[in-house]
Structures are given as structure tokens and as C-alpha cells.
Short mmCIF file of C-alpha atoms in Angstrom, two decimals:
data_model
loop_
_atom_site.label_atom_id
_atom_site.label_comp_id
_atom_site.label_asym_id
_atom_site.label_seq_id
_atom_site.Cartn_x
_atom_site.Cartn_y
_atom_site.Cartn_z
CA UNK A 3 0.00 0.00 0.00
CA UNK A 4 1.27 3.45 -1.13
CA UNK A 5 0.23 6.92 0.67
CA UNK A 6 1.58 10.33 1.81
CA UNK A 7 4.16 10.13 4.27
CA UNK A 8 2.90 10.08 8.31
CA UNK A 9 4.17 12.79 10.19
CA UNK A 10 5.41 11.92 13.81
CA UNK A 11 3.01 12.66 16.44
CA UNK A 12 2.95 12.37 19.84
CA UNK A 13 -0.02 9.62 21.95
CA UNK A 14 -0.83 13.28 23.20
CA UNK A 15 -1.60 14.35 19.95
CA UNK A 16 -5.57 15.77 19.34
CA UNK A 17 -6.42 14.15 16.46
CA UNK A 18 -10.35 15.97 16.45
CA UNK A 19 -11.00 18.58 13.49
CA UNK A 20 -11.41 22.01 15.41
CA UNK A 21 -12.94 24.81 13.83
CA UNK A 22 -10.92 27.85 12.47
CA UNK A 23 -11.87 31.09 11.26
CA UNK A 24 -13.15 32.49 7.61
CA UNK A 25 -13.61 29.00 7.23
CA UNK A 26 -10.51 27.42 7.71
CA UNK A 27 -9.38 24.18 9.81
CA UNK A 28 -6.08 24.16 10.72
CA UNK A 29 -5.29 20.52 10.16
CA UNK A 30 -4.70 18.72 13.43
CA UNK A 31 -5.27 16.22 10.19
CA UNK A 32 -1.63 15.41 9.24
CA UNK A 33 -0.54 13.83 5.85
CA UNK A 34 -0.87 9.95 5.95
CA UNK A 35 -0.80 6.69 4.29
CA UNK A 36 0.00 3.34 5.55
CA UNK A 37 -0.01 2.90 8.70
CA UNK A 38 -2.22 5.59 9.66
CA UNK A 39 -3.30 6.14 13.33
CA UNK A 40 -6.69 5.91 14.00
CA UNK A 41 -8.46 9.06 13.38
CA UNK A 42 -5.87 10.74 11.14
CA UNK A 43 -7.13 12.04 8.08
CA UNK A 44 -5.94 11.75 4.23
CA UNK A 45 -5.35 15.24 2.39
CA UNK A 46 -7.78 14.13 0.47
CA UNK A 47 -10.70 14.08 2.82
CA UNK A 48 -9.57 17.37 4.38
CA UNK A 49 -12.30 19.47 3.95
CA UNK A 50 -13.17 23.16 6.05
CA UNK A 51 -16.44 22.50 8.84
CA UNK A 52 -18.24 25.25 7.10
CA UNK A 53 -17.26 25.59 3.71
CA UNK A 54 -17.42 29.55 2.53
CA UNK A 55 -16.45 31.37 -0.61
CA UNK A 56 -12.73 31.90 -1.06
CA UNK A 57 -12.96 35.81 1.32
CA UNK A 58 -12.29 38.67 -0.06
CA UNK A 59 -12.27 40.97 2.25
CA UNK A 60 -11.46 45.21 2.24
CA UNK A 61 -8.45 46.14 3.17
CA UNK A 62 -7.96 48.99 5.64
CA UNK A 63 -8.07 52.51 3.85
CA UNK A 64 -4.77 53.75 3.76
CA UNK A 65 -5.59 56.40 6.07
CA UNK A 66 -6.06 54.40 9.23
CA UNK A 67 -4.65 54.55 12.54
CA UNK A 68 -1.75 51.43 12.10
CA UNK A 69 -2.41 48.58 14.25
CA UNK A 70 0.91 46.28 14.75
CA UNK A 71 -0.77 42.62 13.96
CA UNK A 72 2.27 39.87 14.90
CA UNK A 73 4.53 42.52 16.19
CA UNK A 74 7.09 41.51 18.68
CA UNK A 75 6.02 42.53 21.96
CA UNK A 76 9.36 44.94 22.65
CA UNK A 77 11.85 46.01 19.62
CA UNK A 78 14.04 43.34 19.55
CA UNK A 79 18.06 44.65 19.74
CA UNK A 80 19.69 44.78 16.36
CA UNK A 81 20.62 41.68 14.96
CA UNK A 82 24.17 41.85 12.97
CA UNK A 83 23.49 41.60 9.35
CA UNK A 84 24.78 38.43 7.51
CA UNK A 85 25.08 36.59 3.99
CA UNK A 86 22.40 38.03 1.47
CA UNK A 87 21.13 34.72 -0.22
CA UNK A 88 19.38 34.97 -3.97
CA UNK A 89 18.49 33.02 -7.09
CA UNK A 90 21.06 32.92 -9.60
CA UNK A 91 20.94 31.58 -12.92
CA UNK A 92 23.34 30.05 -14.92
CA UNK A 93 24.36 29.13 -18.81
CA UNK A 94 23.72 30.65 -22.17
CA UNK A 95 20.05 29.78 -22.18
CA UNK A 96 19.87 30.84 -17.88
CA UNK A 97 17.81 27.69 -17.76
CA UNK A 98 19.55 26.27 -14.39
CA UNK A 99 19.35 28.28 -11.59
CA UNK A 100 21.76 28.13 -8.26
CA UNK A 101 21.53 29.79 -4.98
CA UNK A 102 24.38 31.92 -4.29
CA UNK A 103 25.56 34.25 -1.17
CA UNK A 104 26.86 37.82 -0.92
CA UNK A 105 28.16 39.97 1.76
CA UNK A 106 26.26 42.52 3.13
CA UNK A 107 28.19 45.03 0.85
CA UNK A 108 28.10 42.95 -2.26
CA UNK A 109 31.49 41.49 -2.33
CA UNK A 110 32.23 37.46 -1.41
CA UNK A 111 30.31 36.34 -3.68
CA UNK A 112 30.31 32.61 -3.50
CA UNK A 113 28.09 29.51 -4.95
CA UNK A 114 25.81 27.98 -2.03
CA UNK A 115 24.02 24.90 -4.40
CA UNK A 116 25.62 22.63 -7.31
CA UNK A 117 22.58 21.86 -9.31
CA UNK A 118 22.81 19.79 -12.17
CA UNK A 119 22.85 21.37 -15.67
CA UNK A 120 18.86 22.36 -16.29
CA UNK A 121 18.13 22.22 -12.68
CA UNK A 122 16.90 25.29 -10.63
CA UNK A 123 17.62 25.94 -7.13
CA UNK A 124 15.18 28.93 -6.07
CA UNK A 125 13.29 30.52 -3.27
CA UNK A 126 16.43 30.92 -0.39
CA UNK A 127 15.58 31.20 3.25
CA UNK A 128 17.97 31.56 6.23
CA UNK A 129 17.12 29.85 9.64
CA UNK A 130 17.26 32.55 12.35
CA UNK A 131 20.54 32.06 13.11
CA UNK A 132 22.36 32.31 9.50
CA UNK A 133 23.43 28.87 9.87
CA UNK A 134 21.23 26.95 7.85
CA UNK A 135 19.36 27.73 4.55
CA UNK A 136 16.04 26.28 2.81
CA UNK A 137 15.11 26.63 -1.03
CA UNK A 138 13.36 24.61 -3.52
CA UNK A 139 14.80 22.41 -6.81
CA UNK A 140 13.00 21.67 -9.64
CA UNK A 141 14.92 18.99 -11.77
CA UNK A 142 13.45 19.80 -15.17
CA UNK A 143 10.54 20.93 -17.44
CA UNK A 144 9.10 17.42 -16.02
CA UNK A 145 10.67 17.41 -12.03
CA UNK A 146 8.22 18.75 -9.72
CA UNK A 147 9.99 21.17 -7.22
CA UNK A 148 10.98 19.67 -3.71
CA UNK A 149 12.38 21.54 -0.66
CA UNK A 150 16.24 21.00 0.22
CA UNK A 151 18.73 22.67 2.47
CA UNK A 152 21.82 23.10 2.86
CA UNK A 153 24.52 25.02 5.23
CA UNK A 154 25.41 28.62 5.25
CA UNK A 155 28.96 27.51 3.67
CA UNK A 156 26.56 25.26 0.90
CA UNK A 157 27.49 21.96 2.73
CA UNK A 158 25.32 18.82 3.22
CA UNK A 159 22.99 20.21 0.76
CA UNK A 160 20.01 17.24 0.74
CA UNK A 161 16.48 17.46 -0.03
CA UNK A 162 13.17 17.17 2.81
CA UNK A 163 10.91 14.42 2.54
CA UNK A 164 9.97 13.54 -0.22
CA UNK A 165 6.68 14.25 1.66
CA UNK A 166 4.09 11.89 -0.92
CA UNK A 167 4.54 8.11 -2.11
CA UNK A 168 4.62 7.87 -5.81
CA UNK A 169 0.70 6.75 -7.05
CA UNK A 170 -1.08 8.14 -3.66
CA UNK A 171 -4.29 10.19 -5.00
CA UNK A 172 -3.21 12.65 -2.88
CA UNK A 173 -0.05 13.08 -4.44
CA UNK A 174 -0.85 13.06 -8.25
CA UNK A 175 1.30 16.29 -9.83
CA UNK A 176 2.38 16.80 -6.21
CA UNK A 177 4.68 19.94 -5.85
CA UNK A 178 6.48 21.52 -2.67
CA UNK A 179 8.22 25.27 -3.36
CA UNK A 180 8.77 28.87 -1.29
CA UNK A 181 9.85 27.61 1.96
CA UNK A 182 10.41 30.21 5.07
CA UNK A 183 11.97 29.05 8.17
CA UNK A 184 9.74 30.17 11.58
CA UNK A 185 11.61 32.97 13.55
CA UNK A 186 12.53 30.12 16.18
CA UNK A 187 13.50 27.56 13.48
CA UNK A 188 11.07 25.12 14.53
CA UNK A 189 8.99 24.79 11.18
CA UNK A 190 9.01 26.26 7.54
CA UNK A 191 6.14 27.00 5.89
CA UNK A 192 5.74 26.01 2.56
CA UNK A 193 3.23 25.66 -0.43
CA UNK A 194 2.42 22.81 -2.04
CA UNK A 195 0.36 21.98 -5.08
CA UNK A 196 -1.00 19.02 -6.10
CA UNK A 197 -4.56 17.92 -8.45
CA UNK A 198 -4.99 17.46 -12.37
CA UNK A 199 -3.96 20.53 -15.15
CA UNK A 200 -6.62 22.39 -16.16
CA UNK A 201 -5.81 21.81 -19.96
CA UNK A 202 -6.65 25.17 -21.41
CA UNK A 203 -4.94 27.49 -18.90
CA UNK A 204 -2.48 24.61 -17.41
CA UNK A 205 -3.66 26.06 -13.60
CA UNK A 206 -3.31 22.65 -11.52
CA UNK A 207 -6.36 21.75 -9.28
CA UNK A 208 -5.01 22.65 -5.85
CA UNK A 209 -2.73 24.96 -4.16
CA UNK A 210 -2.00 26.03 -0.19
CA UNK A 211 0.06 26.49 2.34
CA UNK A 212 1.55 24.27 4.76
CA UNK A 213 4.11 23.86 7.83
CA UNK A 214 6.39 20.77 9.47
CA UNK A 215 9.74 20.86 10.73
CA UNK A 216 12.98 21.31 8.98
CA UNK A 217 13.24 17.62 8.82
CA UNK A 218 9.94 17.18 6.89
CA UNK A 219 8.15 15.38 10.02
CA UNK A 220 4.64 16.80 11.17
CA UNK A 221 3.31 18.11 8.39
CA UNK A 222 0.13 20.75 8.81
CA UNK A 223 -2.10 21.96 6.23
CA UNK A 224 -2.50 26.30 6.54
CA UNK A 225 -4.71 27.21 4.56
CA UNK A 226 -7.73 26.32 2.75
CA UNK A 227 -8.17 29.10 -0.33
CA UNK A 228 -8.73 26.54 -2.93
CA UNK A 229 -9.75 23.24 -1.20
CA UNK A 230 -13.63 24.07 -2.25
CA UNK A 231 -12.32 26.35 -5.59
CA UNK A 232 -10.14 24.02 -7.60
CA UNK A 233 -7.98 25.73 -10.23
CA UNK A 234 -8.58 29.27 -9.02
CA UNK A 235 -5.21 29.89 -8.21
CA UNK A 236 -1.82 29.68 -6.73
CA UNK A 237 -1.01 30.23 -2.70
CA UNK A 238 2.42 30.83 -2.27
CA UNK A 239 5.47 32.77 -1.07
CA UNK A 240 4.64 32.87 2.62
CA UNK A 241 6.42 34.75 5.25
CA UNK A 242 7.08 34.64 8.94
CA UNK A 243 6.18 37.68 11.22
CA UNK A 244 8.88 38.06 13.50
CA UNK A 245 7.17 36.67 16.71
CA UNK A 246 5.98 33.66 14.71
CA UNK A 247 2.47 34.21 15.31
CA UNK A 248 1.64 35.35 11.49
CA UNK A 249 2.44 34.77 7.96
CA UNK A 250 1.54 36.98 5.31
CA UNK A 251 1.33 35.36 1.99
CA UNK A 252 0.60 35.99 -2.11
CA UNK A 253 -2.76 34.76 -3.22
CA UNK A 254 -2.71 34.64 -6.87
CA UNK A 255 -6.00 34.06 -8.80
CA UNK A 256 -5.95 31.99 -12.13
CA UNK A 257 -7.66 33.21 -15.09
CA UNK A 258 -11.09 31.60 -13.71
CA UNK A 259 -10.61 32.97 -10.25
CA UNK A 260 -12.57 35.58 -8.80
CA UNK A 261 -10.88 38.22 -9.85
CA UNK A 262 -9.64 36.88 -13.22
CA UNK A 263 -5.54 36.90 -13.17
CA UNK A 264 -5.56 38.96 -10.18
CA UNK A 265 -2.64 39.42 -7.29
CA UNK A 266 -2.87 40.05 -3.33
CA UNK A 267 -1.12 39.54 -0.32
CA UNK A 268 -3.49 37.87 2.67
CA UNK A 269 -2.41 37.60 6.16
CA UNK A 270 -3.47 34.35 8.76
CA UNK A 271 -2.51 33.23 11.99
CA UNK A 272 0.32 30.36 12.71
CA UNK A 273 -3.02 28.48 14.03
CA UNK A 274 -4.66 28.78 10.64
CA UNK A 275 -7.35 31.28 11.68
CA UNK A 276 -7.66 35.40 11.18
CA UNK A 277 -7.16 34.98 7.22
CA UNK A 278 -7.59 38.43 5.80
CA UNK A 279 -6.90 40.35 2.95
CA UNK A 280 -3.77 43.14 2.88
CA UNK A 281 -3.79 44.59 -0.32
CA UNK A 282 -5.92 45.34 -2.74
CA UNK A 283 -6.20 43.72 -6.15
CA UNK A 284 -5.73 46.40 -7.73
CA UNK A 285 -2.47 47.22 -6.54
CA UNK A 286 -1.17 43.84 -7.69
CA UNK A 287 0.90 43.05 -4.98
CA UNK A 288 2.91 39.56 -4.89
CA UNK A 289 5.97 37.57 -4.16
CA UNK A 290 7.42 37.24 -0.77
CA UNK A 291 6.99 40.32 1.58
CA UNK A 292 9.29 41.26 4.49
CA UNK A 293 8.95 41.64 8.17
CA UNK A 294 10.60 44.62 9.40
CA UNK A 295 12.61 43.13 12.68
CA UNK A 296 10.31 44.74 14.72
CA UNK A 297 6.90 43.04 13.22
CA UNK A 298 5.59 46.52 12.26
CA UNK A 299 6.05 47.57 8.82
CA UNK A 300 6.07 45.25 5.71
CA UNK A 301 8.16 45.66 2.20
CA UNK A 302 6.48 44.09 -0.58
CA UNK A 303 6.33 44.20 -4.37
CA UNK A 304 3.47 44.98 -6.94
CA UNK A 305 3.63 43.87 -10.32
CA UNK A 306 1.91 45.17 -13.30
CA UNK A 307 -0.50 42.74 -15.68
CA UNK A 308 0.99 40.90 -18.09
CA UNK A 309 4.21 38.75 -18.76
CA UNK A 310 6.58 37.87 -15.76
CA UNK A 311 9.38 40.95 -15.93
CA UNK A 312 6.78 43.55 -17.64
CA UNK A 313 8.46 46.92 -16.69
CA UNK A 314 6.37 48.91 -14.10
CA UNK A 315 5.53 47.91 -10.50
CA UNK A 316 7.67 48.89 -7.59
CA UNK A 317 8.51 48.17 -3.85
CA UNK A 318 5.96 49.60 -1.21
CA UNK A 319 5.71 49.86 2.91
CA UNK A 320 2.38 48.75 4.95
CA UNK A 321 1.90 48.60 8.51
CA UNK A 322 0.89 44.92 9.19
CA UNK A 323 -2.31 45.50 9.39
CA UNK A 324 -2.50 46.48 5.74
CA UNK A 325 -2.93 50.29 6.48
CA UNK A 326 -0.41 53.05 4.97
CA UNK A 327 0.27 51.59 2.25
CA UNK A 328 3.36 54.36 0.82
CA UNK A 329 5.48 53.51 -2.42
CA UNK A 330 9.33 53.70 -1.52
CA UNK A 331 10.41 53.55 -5.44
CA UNK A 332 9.56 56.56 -7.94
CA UNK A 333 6.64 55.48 -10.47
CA UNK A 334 5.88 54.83 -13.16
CA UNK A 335 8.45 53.09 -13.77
CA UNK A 336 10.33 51.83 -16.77
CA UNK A 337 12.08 48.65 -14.84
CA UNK A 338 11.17 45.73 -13.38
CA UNK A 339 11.51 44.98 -9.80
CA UNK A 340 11.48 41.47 -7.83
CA UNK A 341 10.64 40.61 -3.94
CA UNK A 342 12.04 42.65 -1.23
CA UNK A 343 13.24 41.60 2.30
CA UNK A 344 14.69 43.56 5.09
CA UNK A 345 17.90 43.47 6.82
CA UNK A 346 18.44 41.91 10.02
CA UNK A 347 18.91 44.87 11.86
CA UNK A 348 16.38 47.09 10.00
CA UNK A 349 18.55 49.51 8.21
CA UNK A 350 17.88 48.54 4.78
CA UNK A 351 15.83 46.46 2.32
CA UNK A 352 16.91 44.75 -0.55
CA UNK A 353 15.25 43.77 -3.76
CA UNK A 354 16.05 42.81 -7.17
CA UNK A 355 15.56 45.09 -10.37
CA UNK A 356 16.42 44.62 -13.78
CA UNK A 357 16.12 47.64 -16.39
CA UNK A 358 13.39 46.05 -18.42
CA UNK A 359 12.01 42.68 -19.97
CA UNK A 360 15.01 40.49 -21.34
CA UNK A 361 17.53 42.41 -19.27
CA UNK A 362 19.41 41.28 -15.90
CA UNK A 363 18.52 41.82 -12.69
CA UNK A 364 20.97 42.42 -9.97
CA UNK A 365 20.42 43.34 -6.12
CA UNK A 366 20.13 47.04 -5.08
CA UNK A 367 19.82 48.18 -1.82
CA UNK A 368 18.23 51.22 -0.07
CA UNK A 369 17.01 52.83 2.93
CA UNK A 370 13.26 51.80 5.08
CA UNK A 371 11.97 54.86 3.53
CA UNK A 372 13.15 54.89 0.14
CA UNK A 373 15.03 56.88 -1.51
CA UNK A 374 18.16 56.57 -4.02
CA UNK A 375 18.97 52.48 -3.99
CA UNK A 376 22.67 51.80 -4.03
CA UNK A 377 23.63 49.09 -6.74
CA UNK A 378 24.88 45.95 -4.72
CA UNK A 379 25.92 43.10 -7.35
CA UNK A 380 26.76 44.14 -11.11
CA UNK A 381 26.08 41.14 -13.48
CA UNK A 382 25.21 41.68 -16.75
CA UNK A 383 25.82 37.56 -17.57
CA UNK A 384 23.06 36.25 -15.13
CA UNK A 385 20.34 37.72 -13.15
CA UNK A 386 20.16 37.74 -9.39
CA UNK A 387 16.64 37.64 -7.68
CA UNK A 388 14.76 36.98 -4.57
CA UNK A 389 16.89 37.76 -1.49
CA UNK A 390 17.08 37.05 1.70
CA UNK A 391 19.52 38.32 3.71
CA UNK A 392 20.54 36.10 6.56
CA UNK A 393 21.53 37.11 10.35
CA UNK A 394 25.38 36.57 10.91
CA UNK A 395 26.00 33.84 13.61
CA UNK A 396 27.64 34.68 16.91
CA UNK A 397 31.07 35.55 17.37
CA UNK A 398 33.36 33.81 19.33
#
């Protein structure tokens, strides 16, 4: 018999479906297969208590006094700012894709994954501690991605899981990608896809969020956005609030989702419940966002409609509650930008931008507020992209 792999539970472990908010259930259900314990539940048979449409709710206006959702309780003390991690990729046709590291001031450059010639190594995430770092492979055109990780010096890389047994229904097209290690390093969230194609716009069947431990044991589902809306989209590109008690994540719609092709940023509790809306569509915001160190402010990136790298977008500031929304980069603009993240100790962000579609992208960096970015890596052979810039580990 063939299923999803079990994750490892305790006897003490509630195994009863409790109910969550805007009608989600955080699964207590874990992934399973043989060997199941008595009341675990397939991802298959995972379904909200009280089904209701995928929510859609208003954003804050702008204008509103900020409320500090998953702030840390006290500023933390400045953290000492370590290896910048991004996406790389490699060859004449840029088809394989490594993750590579950078000091803070754009020199050490050095290679942190070996893929093999077509692979691509994407998505980087530093533990808390700079000392370990997550991403996602995807072999080929035909390899669905899996999670791996690897050491800050790009030792013992080896892959999680897998997670899913080759011919479970649950598993058919099955797909893990954008892991973010938890502020204490105790889980990484992830999203995972799995379902049929849709054959005329490719969209597969289902897509959410999920969390288990960096060594792919107790596996939770998040979120629920498409569990009763199959093919409406894509959730991905989660990330942690610095106290661990919220993620903020893209919600992208497919071209039958409600809105058609559209792009938002949600927010929901580690527990699975308090899912609400950030952004609105309109503003077309997506990829990972940042935590400022203290949990109050969040960097993201808003993309215009149209072909991945389409000039136009920018990076923008919210409080985390969604409220004062400001742009930090001059628009319109005739470049493209990529996902932002904060330093460690909150005295710059960093981001990706390339001059235009076809172009490279290398990393810039700038102050919280805005202003004139300072070029960081200089390129022109490969583009760099999606950075996260790791704490450095203690000294001594």
C-alpha cells in the first residue's frame, strides 16, 4: 500500500477537526498513508467545517490609525546583518538556476548549491541564526519542485521528505516550493500543489500552504483558499512575522478565479485562523513580503498585468495590518523589480531590479523609507533575484 508520508506525532496528539476562522481548519489532520493512526485524516478528505467562498475581504483605507498585527512585543536589539542569499541563474540559455551568497556590501560572492545542468535551485531562506538555509529544486521541465537545504557555507545540501509516495491520489502532480523558516527555526512553511492541469490554462487543481519541521516530520495543512475552488489559483510565497504568530502570503487568482488573473497579499494566523486580505487587487501586490525586525512595517512588491518581468511595479511599505500603504520607489516606472526583504537589523531592504524585460537583474539596496537604492551586485551575464539576507551567527 502506497500513501503520503505520516508525520510523527505524539499519543498526546488531538487528532479531532477544530474549527478555524473564515472558514478554515487548521489541520490537526496530518498527511498519511499506511499505517495511519486511528483518526488521522488523508489530504484528500480534508475538507473546512463550514465551507465559505474563497474571502475577499477590504483592506484597511490607507488612512487608518496602524495597528501592529504579529509585532514583537518589545523592539528586539539589532541583529548583525549576515550573507544576502538569492536566485542565480546560470548558462547561455539561464535555464539552471543556483543559490548563491553575498556579503552585506556585495562582495564574497560565493556559490551555495551545485545543481545539475537544467536544474533550478530557487526561493532561499535563512534559519534565524544564519546557519542553515532552505530553497526549492525543480529537476526539469518534467521534475516537480521539492524543498532541500543546505549550510550557510553550501554543505550537506540534501532534499526534505519527499513528503508523498509515488501513485497516492493525494499526491498526483504533487509539488512543494517557497519555503520560510519560523523565527525560532522550529517549522518552515511552505506551499504545495498538487490535483490534475486544467488543460486550457495549465492552472493545476489545488494549491496552499503548509508547515512541518525542517526535517519534513509533522506536516500541517495552513490554509484552505482553494480546497472548495479548484484551479482558481496559486497560494504561495509565505512569510514569517517576526514573533511567529503570522504569515503573510501571495494569493494569486488563475484566469477563472474571482478576480480573473488577479494578485494580493493575505495575512493568517500560525493556528490557521484570522485569514484576511492586505492589499488590494488592484495594486497587484505579490511575491514574498518582508517583516521589518520589529513586526511593524512590511516591504512588498506589486507587479503590473501581463508577462513575468513587464516593466512597471515597484517596492511599497504597509503597517501589518495592511494600512499606509506608501510607495518607496519613484513610479511609473520603466524597470522591473522582484521581492524585497529587510535586513536583520532594520537599516535597509533589498530587492532585485532589472532595467526592463530580457535584461538582468541584480540586487540594489536602499534605505526603510526609500530613496536613491545603491547598486549591490553588477552582473550583466546572469540575473540575481529573490533575497534574503541572513543574520550573521555569533562571534566567538
Amino acid at each position: 500500500m502506497t500513501g503520503t508520508r505520516l508525520a510523527r506525532t505524539t499519543p498526546t496528539t488531538a487528532r479531532t477537526r477544530t474549527r478555524a476562522g473564515a472558514g478554515l481548519l487548521l489541520a490537526g489532520a496530518l498527511l498519511t498513508g499506511c499505517g495511519a493512526q486511528p483518526g488521522d485524516i488523508p489530504l484528500s478528505e480534508i475538507r473546512a467545517e463550514s465551507p465559505s467562498p474563497t474571502p475577499t475581504p477590504t483592506p484597511e483605507p490607507a488612512a487608518a490609525a496602524p495597528g501592529v498585527v504579529g509585532a514583537a512585543a518589545a523592539t528586539p536589539p539589532s541583529a548583525r546583518n549576515g550573507l544576502i542569499a538569492s536566485r542565480v541563474t546560470l548558462g547561455a540559455d539561464r535555464e539552471t538556476g543556483a543559490i548563491l551568497s553575498t556579503g552585506p556590501d556585495g562582495t564574497g560572492e560565493r556559490p551555495l548549491t551545485q545543481p545539475p545542468d537544467g536544474a533550478r535551485d530557487d526561493n532561499p531562506s535563512w534559519s534565524p541564526d544564519g546557519v542553515a538555509l532552505a530553497f526549492d529544486r525543480t529537476g526539469d521541465a518534467a521534475s516537480a519542485a521539492r524543498i532541500w537545504l543546505t549550510t550557510a557555507s553550501g554543505e550537506n545540501a540534501h532534499q526534505v521528505g519527499p513528503l508523498c509516495s509515488v501513485g497516492a491520489p493525494d499526491c498526483i502532480n504533487e509539488a512543494e516550493s517557497h519555503p520560510a523558516f519560523s523565527p525560532d527555526g522550529g517549522r518552515i512553511a511552505f506551499n504545495r500543489t498538487w490535483g490534475s492541469g486544467d488543460p486550457e490554462t495549465g492552472q493545476i487543481q489545488y494549491s496552499d500552504l503548509y508547515l512541518m519541521t525542517p526535517d519534513g516530520t509533522d506536516v500541517q495543512r495552513l490554509t484552505f483558499l482553494t480546497n472548495d475552488k479548484p484551479y482558481s489559483g496559486e497560494v504561495t510565497s509565505p512569510s514569517w512575522s517576526p514573533d511567529g504568530k503570522q504569515l503573510v502570503f501571495e494569493y494569486r487568482t488563475s484566469a477563472t478565479g474571482l478576480p480573473a488573473d488577479g494578485r494580493a497579499l493575505f495575512s493568517v494566523a500560525a493556528d490557521g485562523t484570522g485569514l484576511r486580505q492586505l492589499t488590494p487587487w488592484e495594486l497587484r501586490a505579490g511575491g514574498r513580503a518582508g517583516w521589518s525586525p520589529d513586526g511593524t512595517r512590511i516591504v512588498f512588491t506589486t507587479f503590473p498585468a501581463g508577462p513575468d518581468l513587464t516593466p512597471g511595479g515597484g517596492i511599497y511599505a504597509m503597517h501589518a495590518d495592511g494600512s499606509a500603504i506608501e510607495a518607496l520607489t519613484p513610479g511609473p516606472s520603466d524597470v522591473s523589480y522582484g521581492p524585497a526583504a529587510y535586513a536583520p537589523d532594520g537599516g535597509s531592504i533589498v530587492f532585485a531590479r532589472a532595467a526592463g524585460t530580457g535584461t538582468s537583474s541584480d540586487l540594489y539596496v536602499m534605505q526603510p523609507d526609500g530613496g536613491s537604492p545603491t547598486r549591490l551586485t553588477d552582473t550583466p551575464d546572469r540575473s540575481e533575484s529573490r533575497p534574503s539576507w541572513g543574520t550573521a551567527p555569533p562571534q566567538g
